[in-house]
PDB file of C-alpha atoms in Angstrom:
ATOM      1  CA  UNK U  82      60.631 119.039  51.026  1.00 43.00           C
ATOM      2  CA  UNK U  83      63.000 119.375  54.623  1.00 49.00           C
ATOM      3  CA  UNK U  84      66.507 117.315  54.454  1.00 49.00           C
ATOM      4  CA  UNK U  85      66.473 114.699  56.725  1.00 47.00           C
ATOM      5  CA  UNK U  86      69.484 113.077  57.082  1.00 49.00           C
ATOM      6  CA  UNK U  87      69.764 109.208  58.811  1.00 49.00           C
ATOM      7  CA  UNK U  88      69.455 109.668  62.935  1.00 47.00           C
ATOM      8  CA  UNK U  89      71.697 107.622  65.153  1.00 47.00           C
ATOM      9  CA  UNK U  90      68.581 105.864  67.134  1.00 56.00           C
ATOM     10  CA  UNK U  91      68.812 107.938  69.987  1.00 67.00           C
ATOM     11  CA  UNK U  92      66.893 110.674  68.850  1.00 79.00           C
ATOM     12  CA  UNK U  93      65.286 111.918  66.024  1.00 86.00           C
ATOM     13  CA  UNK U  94      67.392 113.131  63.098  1.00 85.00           C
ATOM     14  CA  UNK U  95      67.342 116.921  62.345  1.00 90.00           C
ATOM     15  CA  UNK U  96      64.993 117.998  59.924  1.00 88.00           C
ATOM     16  CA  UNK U  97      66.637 120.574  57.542  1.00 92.00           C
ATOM     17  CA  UNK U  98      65.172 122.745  55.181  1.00 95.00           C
ATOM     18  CA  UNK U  99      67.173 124.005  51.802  1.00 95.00           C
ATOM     19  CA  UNK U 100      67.040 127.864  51.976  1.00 96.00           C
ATOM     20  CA  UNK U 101      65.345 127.792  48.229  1.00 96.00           C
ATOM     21  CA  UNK U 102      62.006 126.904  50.175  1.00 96.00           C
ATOM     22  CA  UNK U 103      62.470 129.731  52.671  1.00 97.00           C
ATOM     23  CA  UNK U 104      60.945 132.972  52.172  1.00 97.00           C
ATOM     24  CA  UNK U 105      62.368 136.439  52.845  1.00 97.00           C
ATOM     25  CA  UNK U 106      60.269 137.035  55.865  1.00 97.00           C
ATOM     26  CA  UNK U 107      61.726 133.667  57.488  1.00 97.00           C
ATOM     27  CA  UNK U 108      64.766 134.268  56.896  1.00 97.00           C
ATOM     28  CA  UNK U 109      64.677 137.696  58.648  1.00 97.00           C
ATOM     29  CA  UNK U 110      62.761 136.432  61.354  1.00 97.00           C
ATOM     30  CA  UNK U 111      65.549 133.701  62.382  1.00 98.00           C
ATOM     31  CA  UNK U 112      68.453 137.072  61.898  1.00 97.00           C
ATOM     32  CA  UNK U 113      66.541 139.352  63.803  1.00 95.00           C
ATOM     33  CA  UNK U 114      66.613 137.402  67.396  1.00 96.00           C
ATOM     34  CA  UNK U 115      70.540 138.204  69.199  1.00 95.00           C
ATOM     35  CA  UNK U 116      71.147 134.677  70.239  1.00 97.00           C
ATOM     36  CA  UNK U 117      70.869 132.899  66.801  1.00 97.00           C
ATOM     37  CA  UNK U 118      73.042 136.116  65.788  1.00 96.00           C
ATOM     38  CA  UNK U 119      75.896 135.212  68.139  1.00 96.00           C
ATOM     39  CA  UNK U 120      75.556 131.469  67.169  1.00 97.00           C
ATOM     40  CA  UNK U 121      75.399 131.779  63.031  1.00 97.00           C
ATOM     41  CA  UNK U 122      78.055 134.115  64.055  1.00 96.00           C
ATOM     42  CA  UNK U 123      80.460 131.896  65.828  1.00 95.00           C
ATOM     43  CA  UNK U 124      79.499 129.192  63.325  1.00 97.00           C
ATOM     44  CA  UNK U 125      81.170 131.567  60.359  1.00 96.00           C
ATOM     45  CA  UNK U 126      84.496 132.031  62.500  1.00 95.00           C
ATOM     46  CA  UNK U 127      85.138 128.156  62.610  1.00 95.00           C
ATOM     47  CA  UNK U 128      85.110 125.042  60.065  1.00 95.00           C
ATOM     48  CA  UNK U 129      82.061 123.589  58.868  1.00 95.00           C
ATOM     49  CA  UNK U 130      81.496 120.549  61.643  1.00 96.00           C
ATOM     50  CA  UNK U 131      83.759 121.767  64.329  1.00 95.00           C
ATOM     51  CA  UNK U 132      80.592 122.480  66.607  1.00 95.00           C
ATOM     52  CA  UNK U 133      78.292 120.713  68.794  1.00 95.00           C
ATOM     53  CA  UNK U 134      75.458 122.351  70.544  1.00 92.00           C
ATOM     54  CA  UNK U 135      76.965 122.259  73.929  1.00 91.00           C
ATOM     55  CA  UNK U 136      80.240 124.293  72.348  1.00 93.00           C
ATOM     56  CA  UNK U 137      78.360 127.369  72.102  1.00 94.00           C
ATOM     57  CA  UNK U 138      78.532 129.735  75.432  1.00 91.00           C
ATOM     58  CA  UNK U 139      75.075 131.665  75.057  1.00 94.00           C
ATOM     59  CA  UNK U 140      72.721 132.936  78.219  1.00 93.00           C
ATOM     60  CA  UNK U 141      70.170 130.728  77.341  1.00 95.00           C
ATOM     61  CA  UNK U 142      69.147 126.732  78.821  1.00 94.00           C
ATOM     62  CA  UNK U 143      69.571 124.031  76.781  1.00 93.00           C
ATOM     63  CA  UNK U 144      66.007 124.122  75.504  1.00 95.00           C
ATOM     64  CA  UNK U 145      66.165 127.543  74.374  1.00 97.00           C
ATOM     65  CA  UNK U 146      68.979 126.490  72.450  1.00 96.00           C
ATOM     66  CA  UNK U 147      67.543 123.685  71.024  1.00 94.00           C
ATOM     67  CA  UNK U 148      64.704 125.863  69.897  1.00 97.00           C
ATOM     68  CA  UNK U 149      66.780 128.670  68.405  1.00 97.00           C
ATOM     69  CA  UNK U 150      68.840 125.535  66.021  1.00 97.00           C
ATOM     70  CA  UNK U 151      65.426 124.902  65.163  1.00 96.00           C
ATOM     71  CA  UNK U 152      64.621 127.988  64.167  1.00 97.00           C
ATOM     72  CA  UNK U 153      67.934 128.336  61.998  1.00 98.00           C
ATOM     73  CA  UNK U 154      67.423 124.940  60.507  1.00 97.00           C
ATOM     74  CA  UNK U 155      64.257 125.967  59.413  1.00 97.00           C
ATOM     75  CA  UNK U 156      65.427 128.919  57.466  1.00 97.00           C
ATOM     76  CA  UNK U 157      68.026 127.582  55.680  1.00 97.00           C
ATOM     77  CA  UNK U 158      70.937 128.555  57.580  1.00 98.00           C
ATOM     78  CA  UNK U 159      71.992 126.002  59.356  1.00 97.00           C
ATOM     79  CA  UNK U 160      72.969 122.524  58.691  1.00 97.00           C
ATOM     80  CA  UNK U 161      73.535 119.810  61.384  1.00 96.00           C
ATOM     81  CA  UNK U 162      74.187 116.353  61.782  1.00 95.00           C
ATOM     82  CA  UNK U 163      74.986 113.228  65.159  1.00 94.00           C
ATOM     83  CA  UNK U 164      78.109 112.246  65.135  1.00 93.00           C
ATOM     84  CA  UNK U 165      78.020 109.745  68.625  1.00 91.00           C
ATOM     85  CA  UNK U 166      76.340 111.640  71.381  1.00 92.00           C
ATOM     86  CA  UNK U 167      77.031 115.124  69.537  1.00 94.00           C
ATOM     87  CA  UNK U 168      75.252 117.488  67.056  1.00 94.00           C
ATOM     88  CA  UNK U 169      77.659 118.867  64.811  1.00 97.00           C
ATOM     89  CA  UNK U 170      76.678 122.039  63.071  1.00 97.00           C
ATOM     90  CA  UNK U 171      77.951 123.823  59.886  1.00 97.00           C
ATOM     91  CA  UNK U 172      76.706 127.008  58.572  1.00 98.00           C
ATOM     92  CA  UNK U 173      75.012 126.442  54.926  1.00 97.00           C
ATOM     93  CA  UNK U 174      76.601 129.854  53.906  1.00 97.00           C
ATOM     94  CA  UNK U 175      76.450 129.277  50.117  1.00 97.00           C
ATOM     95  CA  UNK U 176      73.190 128.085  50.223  1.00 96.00           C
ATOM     96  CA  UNK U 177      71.798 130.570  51.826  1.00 97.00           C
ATOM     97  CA  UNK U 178      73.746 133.509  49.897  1.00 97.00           C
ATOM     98  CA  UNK U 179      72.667 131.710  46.402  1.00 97.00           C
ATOM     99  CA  UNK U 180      68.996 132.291  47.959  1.00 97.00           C
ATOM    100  CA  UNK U 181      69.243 136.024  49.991  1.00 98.00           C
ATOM    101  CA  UNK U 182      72.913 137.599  48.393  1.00 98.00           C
ATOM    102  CA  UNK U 183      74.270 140.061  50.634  1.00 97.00           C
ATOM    103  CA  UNK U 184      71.981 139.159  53.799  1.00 97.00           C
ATOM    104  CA  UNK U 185      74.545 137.085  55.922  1.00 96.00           C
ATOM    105  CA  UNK U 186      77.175 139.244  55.530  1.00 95.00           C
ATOM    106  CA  UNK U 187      75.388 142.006  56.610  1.00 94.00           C
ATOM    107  CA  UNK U 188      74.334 139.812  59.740  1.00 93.00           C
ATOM    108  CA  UNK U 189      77.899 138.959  60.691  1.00 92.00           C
ATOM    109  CA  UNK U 190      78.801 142.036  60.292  1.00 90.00           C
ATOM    110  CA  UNK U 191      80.419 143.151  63.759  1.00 79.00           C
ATOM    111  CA  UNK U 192      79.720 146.464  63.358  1.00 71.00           C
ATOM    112  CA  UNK U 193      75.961 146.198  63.572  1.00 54.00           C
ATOM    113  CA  UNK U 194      75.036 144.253  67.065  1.00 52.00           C
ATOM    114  CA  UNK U 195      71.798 145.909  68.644  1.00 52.00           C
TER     115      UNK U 195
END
């Protein structure tokens, strides 16, 4: 069953799932798309809630953004939560390596951008 955790009342809270209910396929499917790369990535390289949405500088608008945190929530690799008018984000990296060892190293990995 998705996380939810209590909203703020000014918009719906994020609904999380725990990367033991994602499947291989989903989780490759949210890794394989460069933007969601560059923002797990930038998530790694800072504390866990340091984050909002609007901290990240990638060439997409706001909804696209929106979409691709939904996509990452959805597989397990992201984690976020309001704090005021912000969505703070942490990257659920021993979760997810518990579930798929080895994967999100190999997508941070530097070495391999496309």
């Amino acid at each position: 069953m998705p996380e939810q955790p209590g909203g703020t009342g000014h918009r719906p809270a994020p609904v999380h799932t725990h990367p033991d209910e994602v499947a291989l396929l989903t989780a490759l499917s949210a890794l394989a798309d460069p933007v969601r790369i560059q923002l797990i990535r930038e998530l790694a390289s800072r504390p866990d809630w340091s984050l909002s949405c609007s901290n990240f500088d990638v060439a997409v608008g706001r909804a696209a953004k929106s979409h691709h945190f939904t996509v990452l929530r959805g597989a397990g690799l992201v984690e976020q939560r309001d704090q005021g008018p912000k969505r703070l984000n942490r990257l659920r990296r021993e979760e997810f390596d518990a579930r798929f060892p080895g994967l999100l190293e190999l997508a941070l990995r530097e070495d391999d951008l496309g």
